[in-house]
mmCIF file of C-alpha atoms in Angstrom:
data_model
loop_
_atom_site.group_PDB
_atom_site.id
_atom_site.type_symbol
_atom_site.label_atom_id
_atom_site.label_comp_id
_atom_site.label_asym_id
_atom_site.label_seq_id
_atom_site.Cartn_x
_atom_site.Cartn_y
_atom_site.Cartn_z
ATOM 1 C CA UNK A 1 38.395 -60.431 25.656
ATOM 2 C CA UNK A 2 37.025 -61.247 28.816
ATOM 3 C CA UNK A 3 34.937 -64.418 27.705
ATOM 4 C CA UNK A 4 38.225 -65.695 25.374
ATOM 5 C CA UNK A 5 40.571 -64.987 28.891
ATOM 6 C CA UNK A 6 37.452 -67.044 30.964
ATOM 7 C CA UNK A 7 37.431 -70.394 28.696
ATOM 8 C CA UNK A 8 41.895 -70.065 28.056
ATOM 9 C CA UNK A 9 42.209 -69.610 31.889
ATOM 10 C CA UNK A 10 40.051 -73.466 31.862
ATOM 11 C CA UNK A 11 42.972 -74.847 29.297
ATOM 12 C CA UNK A 12 45.876 -74.242 32.016
ATOM 13 C CA UNK A 13 47.717 -77.627 32.566
ATOM 14 C CA UNK A 14 48.336 -76.798 36.168
ATOM 15 C CA UNK A 15 45.555 -74.160 37.531
ATOM 16 C CA UNK A 16 41.976 -76.438 37.517
ATOM 17 C CA UNK A 17 38.986 -75.439 38.597
ATOM 18 C CA UNK A 18 40.368 -74.767 42.678
ATOM 19 C CA UNK A 19 43.370 -71.993 41.607
ATOM 20 C CA UNK A 20 41.024 -70.424 39.145
ATOM 21 C CA UNK A 21 39.555 -69.316 42.145
ATOM 22 C CA UNK A 22 42.214 -68.729 43.626
ATOM 23 C CA UNK A 23 44.789 -66.596 41.262
ATOM 24 C CA UNK A 24 40.995 -64.958 40.542
ATOM 25 C CA UNK A 25 40.046 -64.458 44.598
ATOM 26 C CA UNK A 26 43.276 -62.556 44.531
ATOM 27 C CA UNK A 27 44.000 -60.348 41.293
ATOM 28 C CA UNK A 28 40.623 -59.463 41.101
ATOM 29 C CA UNK A 29 39.672 -60.630 37.786
ATOM 30 C CA UNK A 30 40.497 -62.428 34.408
ATOM 31 C CA UNK A 31 41.846 -59.551 32.575
ATOM 32 C CA UNK A 32 44.654 -59.340 35.991
ATOM 33 C CA UNK A 33 45.257 -62.006 36.436
ATOM 34 C CA UNK A 34 46.595 -62.666 32.547
ATOM 35 C CA UNK A 35 48.300 -59.405 32.579
ATOM 36 C CA UNK A 36 50.447 -60.364 36.233
ATOM 37 C CA UNK A 37 53.983 -60.663 35.929
ATOM 38 C CA UNK A 38 55.720 -64.395 36.813
ATOM 39 C CA UNK A 39 57.245 -63.170 40.200
ATOM 40 C CA UNK A 40 53.291 -62.282 41.113
ATOM 41 C CA UNK A 41 52.401 -65.181 39.811
ATOM 42 C CA UNK A 42 54.616 -67.357 41.866
ATOM 43 C CA UNK A 43 53.857 -64.969 44.861
ATOM 44 C CA UNK A 44 51.094 -66.542 45.449
ATOM 45 C CA UNK A 45 51.184 -69.877 48.379
ATOM 46 C CA UNK A 46 49.783 -73.625 45.467
ATOM 47 C CA UNK A 47 50.907 -71.493 42.401
ATOM 48 C CA UNK A 48 54.153 -72.999 41.049
ATOM 49 C CA UNK A 49 56.857 -72.183 38.166
ATOM 50 C CA UNK A 50 55.897 -74.801 35.675
ATOM 51 C CA UNK A 51 52.142 -73.187 36.680
ATOM 52 C CA UNK A 52 53.194 -69.496 36.691
ATOM 53 C CA UNK A 53 55.042 -70.246 32.632
ATOM 54 C CA UNK A 54 51.656 -72.207 31.857
ATOM 55 C CA UNK A 55 49.607 -69.621 31.940
ATOM 56 C CA UNK A 56 51.830 -67.302 29.775
ATOM 57 C CA UNK A 57 51.928 -69.878 26.477
ATOM 58 C CA UNK A 58 49.823 -68.625 23.943
ATOM 59 C CA UNK A 59 48.413 -72.145 22.373
ATOM 60 C CA UNK A 60 46.270 -71.814 24.230
ATOM 61 C CA UNK A 61 43.716 -68.531 23.034
ATOM 62 C CA UNK A 62 44.293 -70.008 19.701
ATOM 63 C CA UNK A 63 41.831 -72.450 21.843
ATOM 64 C CA UNK A 64 40.113 -70.524 23.002
ATOM 65 C CA UNK A 65 39.204 -68.327 20.038
ATOM 66 C CA UNK A 66 38.235 -71.954 17.794
ATOM 67 C CA UNK A 67 35.934 -72.102 21.125
ATOM 68 C CA UNK A 68 34.143 -68.905 21.051
ATOM 69 C CA UNK A 69 33.332 -69.425 17.305
ATOM 70 C CA UNK A 70 31.642 -73.204 18.222
ATOM 71 C CA UNK A 71 29.133 -70.734 21.020
ATOM 72 C CA UNK A 72 28.682 -68.268 19.202
ATOM 73 C CA UNK A 73 27.523 -70.344 15.634
ATOM 74 C CA UNK A 74 25.308 -72.573 17.945
ATOM 75 C CA UNK A 75 23.841 -69.709 20.737
ATOM 76 C CA UNK A 76 25.920 -71.748 23.214
ATOM 77 C CA UNK A 77 24.893 -69.536 26.907
ATOM 78 C CA UNK A 78 28.387 -69.329 29.747
ATOM 79 C CA UNK A 79 28.323 -69.014 33.385
ATOM 80 C CA UNK A 80 31.758 -67.528 34.217
ATOM 81 C CA UNK A 81 32.017 -68.231 38.275
ATOM 82 C CA UNK A 82 31.830 -64.871 39.607
ATOM 83 C CA UNK A 83 28.213 -64.872 37.077
ATOM 84 C CA UNK A 84 25.163 -63.648 38.456
ATOM 85 C CA UNK A 85 24.041 -65.733 35.681
ATOM 86 C CA UNK A 86 26.213 -69.102 37.427
ATOM 87 C CA UNK A 87 24.377 -71.505 39.618
ATOM 88 C CA UNK A 88 24.985 -69.680 42.839
ATOM 89 C CA UNK A 89 24.340 -73.479 45.116
ATOM 90 C CA UNK A 90 26.972 -74.910 42.500
ATOM 91 C CA UNK A 91 29.196 -71.046 43.766
ATOM 92 C CA UNK A 92 29.282 -72.400 47.069
ATOM 93 C CA UNK A 93 31.303 -75.898 46.419
ATOM 94 C CA UNK A 94 34.989 -75.031 46.950
ATOM 95 C CA UNK A 95 35.549 -77.031 42.741
ATOM 96 C CA UNK A 96 33.271 -75.511 41.380
ATOM 97 C CA UNK A 97 34.576 -75.018 37.489
ATOM 98 C CA UNK A 98 35.151 -71.089 36.399
ATOM 99 C CA UNK A 99 33.215 -71.855 33.879
ATOM 100 C CA UNK A 100 29.758 -73.875 31.605
ATOM 101 C CA UNK A 101 28.923 -74.374 29.042
ATOM 102 C CA UNK A 102 24.801 -74.002 28.710
ATOM 103 C CA UNK A 103 22.056 -75.088 26.102
ATOM 104 C CA UNK A 104 18.122 -74.153 27.609
ATOM 105 C CA UNK A 105 16.143 -72.207 28.921
ATOM 106 C CA UNK A 106 15.989 -73.588 32.083
ATOM 107 C CA UNK A 107 16.042 -71.387 35.291
ATOM 108 C CA UNK A 108 19.833 -72.532 37.020
ATOM 109 C CA UNK A 109 19.145 -70.880 39.938
ATOM 110 C CA UNK A 110 14.954 -71.146 40.438
ATOM 111 C CA UNK A 111 14.103 -71.320 44.218
ATOM 112 C CA UNK A 112 14.395 -75.324 43.964
ATOM 113 C CA UNK A 113 16.264 -77.880 42.468
ATOM 114 C CA UNK A 114 16.489 -81.021 42.724
ATOM 115 C CA UNK A 115 19.436 -83.925 41.847
ATOM 116 C CA UNK A 116 17.651 -87.798 41.187
ATOM 117 C CA UNK A 117 20.432 -90.489 40.035
ATOM 118 C CA UNK A 118 20.931 -94.005 40.216
ATOM 119 C CA UNK A 119 22.005 -96.991 38.374
ATOM 120 C CA UNK A 120 21.933 -97.506 34.682
ATOM 121 C CA UNK A 121 20.750 -100.556 35.418
ATOM 122 C CA UNK A 122 16.965 -99.488 36.702
ATOM 123 C CA UNK A 123 15.074 -102.354 37.557
ATOM 124 C CA UNK A 124 10.689 -101.786 37.208
ATOM 125 C CA UNK A 125 11.353 -100.609 40.713
ATOM 126 C CA UNK A 126 12.885 -98.160 40.070
ATOM 127 C CA UNK A 127 11.859 -96.921 37.142
ATOM 128 C CA UNK A 128 8.658 -96.589 39.289
ATOM 129 C CA UNK A 129 9.236 -95.505 41.684
ATOM 130 C CA UNK A 130 11.370 -92.940 39.404
ATOM 131 C CA UNK A 131 7.905 -91.792 37.687
ATOM 132 C CA UNK A 132 5.947 -91.325 40.513
ATOM 133 C CA UNK A 133 8.605 -88.985 42.245
ATOM 134 C CA UNK A 134 8.943 -86.750 38.960
ATOM 135 C CA UNK A 135 4.949 -86.634 38.798
ATOM 136 C CA UNK A 136 4.906 -85.934 42.501
ATOM 137 C CA UNK A 137 7.444 -82.595 42.435
ATOM 138 C CA UNK A 138 5.620 -80.957 39.952
ATOM 139 C CA UNK A 139 3.059 -79.423 41.666
ATOM 140 C CA UNK A 140 6.270 -78.124 44.122
ATOM 141 C CA UNK A 141 7.409 -76.108 40.881
ATOM 142 C CA UNK A 142 10.693 -77.793 40.714
ATOM 143 C CA UNK A 143 13.917 -77.787 38.231
ATOM 144 C CA UNK A 144 15.507 -81.678 37.591
ATOM 145 C CA UNK A 145 18.778 -82.379 37.543
ATOM 146 C CA UNK A 146 20.871 -85.776 36.699
ATOM 147 C CA UNK A 147 23.662 -86.970 34.360
ATOM 148 C CA UNK A 148 21.403 -87.749 31.276
ATOM 149 C CA UNK A 149 22.795 -91.444 31.067
ATOM 150 C CA UNK A 150 20.826 -94.878 31.411
ATOM 151 C CA UNK A 151 18.171 -96.717 33.732
ATOM 152 C CA UNK A 152 17.280 -93.421 36.435
ATOM 153 C CA UNK A 153 19.310 -90.422 34.959
ATOM 154 C CA UNK A 154 17.104 -91.474 31.880
ATOM 155 C CA UNK A 155 13.449 -91.953 33.167
ATOM 156 C CA UNK A 156 13.905 -88.904 34.941
ATOM 157 C CA UNK A 157 14.371 -86.338 32.276
ATOM 158 C CA UNK A 158 11.759 -88.886 30.186
ATOM 159 C CA UNK A 159 9.147 -88.006 33.508
ATOM 160 C CA UNK A 160 9.802 -84.932 32.841
ATOM 161 C CA UNK A 161 9.377 -84.084 30.042
ATOM 162 C CA UNK A 162 6.335 -85.664 30.351
ATOM 163 C CA UNK A 163 4.924 -83.784 32.925
ATOM 164 C CA UNK A 164 6.485 -80.438 31.969
ATOM 165 C CA UNK A 165 8.556 -80.506 34.566
ATOM 166 C CA UNK A 166 11.460 -77.867 33.484
ATOM 167 C CA UNK A 167 15.325 -81.060 33.143
ATOM 168 C CA UNK A 168 18.124 -80.074 33.126
ATOM 169 C CA UNK A 169 21.174 -83.059 32.286
ATOM 170 C CA UNK A 170 24.716 -82.471 32.934
ATOM 171 C CA UNK A 171 27.702 -83.459 30.025
ATOM 172 C CA UNK A 172 30.357 -85.554 30.979
ATOM 173 C CA UNK A 173 32.256 -83.867 26.780
ATOM 174 C CA UNK A 174 31.158 -81.438 24.513
ATOM 175 C CA UNK A 175 27.759 -79.400 23.930
ATOM 176 C CA UNK A 176 28.716 -80.576 20.281
ATOM 177 C CA UNK A 177 27.776 -85.309 20.366
ATOM 178 C CA UNK A 178 25.212 -86.481 22.744
ATOM 179 C CA UNK A 179 26.792 -89.456 25.565
ATOM 180 C CA UNK A 180 24.459 -92.263 24.989
ATOM 181 C CA UNK A 181 23.751 -91.279 21.062
ATOM 182 C CA UNK A 182 19.896 -93.267 21.687
ATOM 183 C CA UNK A 183 19.689 -90.492 24.151
ATOM 184 C CA UNK A 184 19.886 -87.332 20.723
ATOM 185 C CA UNK A 185 15.871 -87.255 20.833
ATOM 186 C CA UNK A 186 15.887 -86.366 24.382
ATOM 187 C CA UNK A 187 18.484 -83.713 25.118
ATOM 188 C CA UNK A 188 16.783 -82.067 21.973
ATOM 189 C CA UNK A 189 13.528 -81.835 24.011
ATOM 190 C CA UNK A 190 15.076 -80.798 27.153
ATOM 191 C CA UNK A 191 16.945 -78.291 25.332
ATOM 192 C CA UNK A 192 13.117 -76.308 24.361
ATOM 193 C CA UNK A 193 12.523 -77.969 27.955
ATOM 194 C CA UNK A 194 15.368 -77.515 30.750
ATOM 195 C CA UNK A 195 18.783 -77.297 28.892
ATOM 196 C CA UNK A 196 21.782 -79.642 29.097
ATOM 197 C CA UNK A 197 24.805 -78.456 30.433
ATOM 198 C CA UNK A 198 28.573 -79.251 31.108
ATOM 199 C CA UNK A 199 32.516 -77.211 32.267
ATOM 200 C CA UNK A 200 33.709 -79.351 29.162
ATOM 201 C CA UNK A 201 34.939 -77.537 25.641
ATOM 202 C CA UNK A 202 32.991 -78.297 22.432
ATOM 203 C CA UNK A 203 35.778 -82.024 21.260
ATOM 204 C CA UNK A 204 35.483 -83.161 24.475
ATOM 205 C CA UNK A 205 34.921 -86.609 24.555
ATOM 206 C CA UNK A 206 32.911 -88.237 26.850
ATOM 207 C CA UNK A 207 35.879 -90.362 28.986
ATOM 208 C CA UNK A 208 35.758 -91.857 31.651
ATOM 209 C CA UNK A 209 36.988 -90.091 34.048
ATOM 210 C CA UNK A 210 35.308 -87.293 32.772
ATOM 211 C CA UNK A 211 32.234 -88.222 34.623
ATOM 212 C CA UNK A 212 32.892 -87.972 38.826
ATOM 213 C CA UNK A 213 33.721 -84.175 37.050
ATOM 214 C CA UNK A 214 30.162 -84.556 35.934
ATOM 215 C CA UNK A 215 28.319 -85.379 38.739
ATOM 216 C CA UNK A 216 30.330 -83.169 41.332
ATOM 217 C CA UNK A 217 27.821 -80.793 39.595
ATOM 218 C CA UNK A 218 24.634 -82.804 39.519
ATOM 219 C CA UNK A 219 24.890 -82.838 43.393
ATOM 220 C CA UNK A 220 26.504 -78.657 43.414
ATOM 221 C CA UNK A 221 23.145 -77.036 42.117
ATOM 222 C CA UNK A 222 21.001 -78.822 44.108
ATOM 223 C CA UNK A 223 19.038 -78.110 46.785
ATOM 224 C CA UNK A 224 19.283 -82.638 47.636
ATOM 225 C CA UNK A 225 19.763 -84.954 45.922
ATOM 226 C CA UNK A 226 17.724 -88.391 45.275
ATOM 227 C CA UNK A 227 19.162 -92.116 45.609
ATOM 228 C CA UNK A 228 16.417 -94.124 43.647
ATOM 229 C CA UNK A 229 18.298 -97.321 43.399
ATOM 230 C CA UNK A 230 21.728 -97.769 43.553
ATOM 231 C CA UNK A 231 25.012 -100.309 43.780
ATOM 232 C CA UNK A 232 27.570 -100.237 46.167
ATOM 233 C CA UNK A 233 30.069 -99.552 43.162
ATOM 234 C CA UNK A 234 28.325 -97.175 41.789
ATOM 235 C CA UNK A 235 28.391 -93.554 40.128
ATOM 236 C CA UNK A 236 25.380 -92.742 41.710
ATOM 237 C CA UNK A 237 26.465 -93.115 44.998
ATOM 238 C CA UNK A 238 30.277 -90.819 44.138
ATOM 239 C CA UNK A 239 27.078 -88.239 43.974
ATOM 240 C CA UNK A 240 25.730 -88.807 47.143
ATOM 241 C CA UNK A 241 29.081 -88.553 48.550
ATOM 242 C CA UNK A 242 29.627 -85.539 46.441
ATOM 243 C CA UNK A 243 26.594 -83.636 47.564
ATOM 244 C CA UNK A 244 27.810 -84.797 51.520
ATOM 245 C CA UNK A 245 30.327 -83.104 51.054
ATOM 246 C CA UNK A 246 29.512 -80.109 50.094
ATOM 247 C CA UNK A 247 26.429 -80.908 53.205
ATOM 248 C CA UNK A 248 23.271 -81.299 51.163
ATOM 249 C CA UNK A 249 21.082 -83.098 52.010
ATOM 250 C CA UNK A 250 20.809 -87.128 50.401
ATOM 251 C CA UNK A 251 17.365 -88.849 50.755
ATOM 252 C CA UNK A 252 17.296 -92.550 49.500
ATOM 253 C CA UNK A 253 14.877 -95.034 48.387
ATOM 254 C CA UNK A 254 15.716 -98.320 50.244
ATOM 255 C CA UNK A 255 14.959 -101.834 48.649
ATOM 256 C CA UNK A 256 15.496 -105.403 48.598
ATOM 257 C CA UNK A 257 18.167 -106.694 51.307
ATOM 258 C CA UNK A 258 18.794 -109.329 48.867
ATOM 259 C CA UNK A 259 19.047 -107.016 44.807
ATOM 260 C CA UNK A 260 22.734 -106.169 44.191
ATOM 261 C CA UNK A 261 20.956 -101.968 43.491
ATOM 262 C CA UNK A 262 18.938 -101.669 46.160
ATOM 263 C CA UNK A 263 21.802 -102.511 48.312
ATOM 264 C CA UNK A 264 23.980 -98.803 47.599
ATOM 265 C CA UNK A 265 20.771 -97.001 48.919
ATOM 266 C CA UNK A 266 20.576 -99.229 51.752
ATOM 267 C CA UNK A 267 24.464 -99.219 52.459
ATOM 268 C CA UNK A 268 23.811 -94.593 52.365
ATOM 269 C CA UNK A 269 20.619 -95.118 54.989
ATOM 270 C CA UNK A 270 22.695 -97.527 57.555
ATOM 271 C CA UNK A 271 26.153 -95.409 57.172
ATOM 272 C CA UNK A 272 23.186 -92.275 58.061
ATOM 273 C CA UNK A 273 24.713 -90.984 54.560
ATOM 274 C CA UNK A 274 21.149 -90.599 53.099
ATOM 275 C CA UNK A 275 18.223 -89.788 54.788
ATOM 276 C CA UNK A 276 15.432 -93.605 53.834
ATOM 277 C CA UNK A 277 12.405 -91.857 51.912
ATOM 278 C CA UNK A 278 9.082 -93.732 51.128
ATOM 279 C CA UNK A 279 7.475 -90.716 48.965
ATOM 280 C CA UNK A 280 7.016 -87.248 48.270
ATOM 281 C CA UNK A 281 5.766 -86.003 51.871
ATOM 282 C CA UNK A 282 9.269 -87.418 53.109
ATOM 283 C CA UNK A 283 10.289 -85.187 50.277
ATOM 284 C CA UNK A 284 8.044 -82.954 51.702
ATOM 285 C CA UNK A 285 9.318 -82.949 55.533
ATOM 286 C CA UNK A 286 12.736 -83.162 55.537
ATOM 287 C CA UNK A 287 13.466 -79.622 53.080
ATOM 288 C CA UNK A 288 9.933 -78.144 54.629
ATOM 289 C CA UNK A 289 8.441 -77.676 51.503
ATOM 290 C CA UNK A 290 4.926 -76.937 51.764
ATOM 291 C CA UNK A 291 2.576 -78.012 47.871
ATOM 292 C CA UNK A 292 1.452 -74.799 45.934
ATOM 293 C CA UNK A 293 0.620 -74.952 42.108
ATOM 294 C CA UNK A 294 0.418 -71.230 42.565
ATOM 295 C CA UNK A 295 2.582 -68.625 42.478
ATOM 296 C CA UNK A 296 4.081 -66.835 45.396
ATOM 297 C CA UNK A 297 2.962 -63.557 46.460
ATOM 298 C CA UNK A 298 6.277 -61.544 44.783
ATOM 299 C CA UNK A 299 8.082 -60.343 47.727
ATOM 300 C CA UNK A 300 8.231 -56.122 48.568
ATOM 301 C CA UNK A 301 10.909 -54.859 50.581
ATOM 302 C CA UNK A 302 9.186 -52.876 54.500
ATOM 303 C CA UNK A 303 11.498 -49.673 54.698
ATOM 304 C CA UNK A 304 9.368 -50.080 58.055
ATOM 305 C CA UNK A 305 11.770 -52.685 59.995
ATOM 306 C CA UNK A 306 13.565 -52.753 62.905
ATOM 307 C CA UNK A 307 16.777 -54.196 61.562
ATOM 308 C CA UNK A 308 20.415 -53.355 63.140
ATOM 309 C CA UNK A 309 22.178 -52.093 59.723
ATOM 310 C CA UNK A 310 23.777 -55.381 59.270
ATOM 311 C CA UNK A 311 20.199 -57.328 58.656
ATOM 312 C CA UNK A 312 19.116 -53.974 56.785
ATOM 313 C CA UNK A 313 22.399 -54.479 55.203
ATOM 314 C CA UNK A 314 21.483 -58.687 54.273
ATOM 315 C CA UNK A 315 18.004 -58.230 53.707
ATOM 316 C CA UNK A 316 18.735 -56.366 51.276
ATOM 317 C CA UNK A 317 21.335 -57.877 48.879
ATOM 318 C CA UNK A 318 18.768 -60.345 49.463
ATOM 319 C CA UNK A 319 16.094 -58.993 48.337
ATOM 320 C CA UNK A 320 18.086 -58.702 45.272
ATOM 321 C CA UNK A 321 18.729 -61.954 44.027
ATOM 322 C CA UNK A 322 16.200 -63.237 46.100
ATOM 323 C CA UNK A 323 18.436 -66.326 47.107
ATOM 324 C CA UNK A 324 22.408 -66.392 47.688
ATOM 325 C CA UNK A 325 24.907 -68.576 50.069
ATOM 326 C CA UNK A 326 27.895 -67.230 53.071
ATOM 327 C CA UNK A 327 30.142 -66.700 50.484
ATOM 328 C CA UNK A 328 28.641 -64.677 48.382
ATOM 329 C CA UNK A 329 27.351 -62.508 51.338
ATOM 330 C CA UNK A 330 30.059 -61.909 53.029
ATOM 331 C CA UNK A 331 32.242 -60.624 49.542
ATOM 332 C CA UNK A 332 28.567 -58.925 48.798
ATOM 333 C CA UNK A 333 28.201 -57.276 51.914
ATOM 334 C CA UNK A 334 31.911 -56.503 52.823
ATOM 335 C CA UNK A 335 31.800 -58.018 56.116
ATOM 336 C CA UNK A 336 33.133 -61.127 57.399
ATOM 337 C CA UNK A 337 31.811 -64.578 58.616
ATOM 338 C CA UNK A 338 31.465 -63.891 61.337
ATOM 339 C CA UNK A 339 29.695 -61.435 61.754
ATOM 340 C CA UNK A 340 27.566 -61.925 58.394
ATOM 341 C CA UNK A 341 26.336 -65.168 60.995
ATOM 342 C CA UNK A 342 25.287 -63.125 63.708
ATOM 343 C CA UNK A 343 23.170 -61.199 61.235
ATOM 344 C CA UNK A 344 21.267 -63.907 59.651
ATOM 345 C CA UNK A 345 20.563 -65.504 63.206
ATOM 346 C CA UNK A 346 18.803 -61.997 64.171
ATOM 347 C CA UNK A 347 16.501 -61.979 60.385
ATOM 348 C CA UNK A 348 15.705 -65.989 61.324
ATOM 349 C CA UNK A 349 14.877 -65.536 64.122
ATOM 350 C CA UNK A 350 13.147 -61.677 63.205
ATOM 351 C CA UNK A 351 10.499 -63.954 60.409
ATOM 352 C CA UNK A 352 12.707 -62.230 57.760
ATOM 353 C CA UNK A 353 15.199 -64.284 55.885
ATOM 354 C CA UNK A 354 14.765 -68.066 55.830
ATOM 355 C CA UNK A 355 17.534 -70.346 55.308
ATOM 356 C CA UNK A 356 17.939 -72.861 52.604
ATOM 357 C CA UNK A 357 19.513 -76.245 53.010
ATOM 358 C CA UNK A 358 23.400 -76.033 51.491
ATOM 359 C CA UNK A 359 23.611 -72.780 53.805
ATOM 360 C CA UNK A 360 22.348 -70.783 51.700
ATOM 361 C CA UNK A 361 19.113 -68.164 52.798
ATOM 362 C CA UNK A 362 16.336 -66.479 51.144
ATOM 363 C CA UNK A 363 13.346 -63.704 52.750
ATOM 364 C CA UNK A 364 11.378 -65.631 53.853
#
């Protein structure tokens, strides 16, 4: 019943991602939400009479049942925002979708995730930069995300497949189709070495308004977004602005000042909305990476560390989860963020915890 209710929640007009999380926070679960009275619903700020009325409509459950049949038939994975498998970086974004649909095997909570985006009309300059970037990223054991569009996106995905780098395409439609259709073969290979991810139900067309929504997932699930080539009005700049709003790193390659598809990158750099990079060494420096071809030694949490009670609680949560954001740590530890920040600072000073881009933390 829970998955049926989760899907139905995403279909209700007037709810959306932000209000969905508000309702879930208030009621504790999707099951409790759908058993609430109209008076309980309208008592929540932001939930008016019309939205409360919509929650009681049964047709949303009929559509949700149809989607469940599709999910089961094609073995689609679903991640609800309260699931541990849900991308934790994305969960910390205020407008994160409450439900994701996924085909693939790449870890969406991998320790290093980079988004590579750019213009659909990539030049030879942009293609060469993307190819070299992916080749150089391989040694860092990363997952690369992009939007499966023509141009830089497609080059990034294709080079990842060639270099055996897991790559996830985030799409602006349901998983019953691939857009553009020319990328179907590539998408099938990505499912075997990466994945295809969306917030949209099957039978959803790749309409224009879906792509900015898609872009927030591309930006939100990564440590950093790299803009290779872009015009000043392209979707890549929307992705960059979204990444900045989520307090994520944005990097951009500079280009010819007279070229249309370098203008966007140059503008981001000029307005301090992106760090200038010329290659992998800049990425390594800005993200604090150390290249390694070897697997990391599994961490063991020492019980002999001189930790304060709050620090010990946070360290144990990070040991179990490997990585978590401030919001999630606050919730799991039942600790206000003002107190949590002090504990995290103490852990960082003792060399127990490392702060990551996007207000994420992991054990050192």
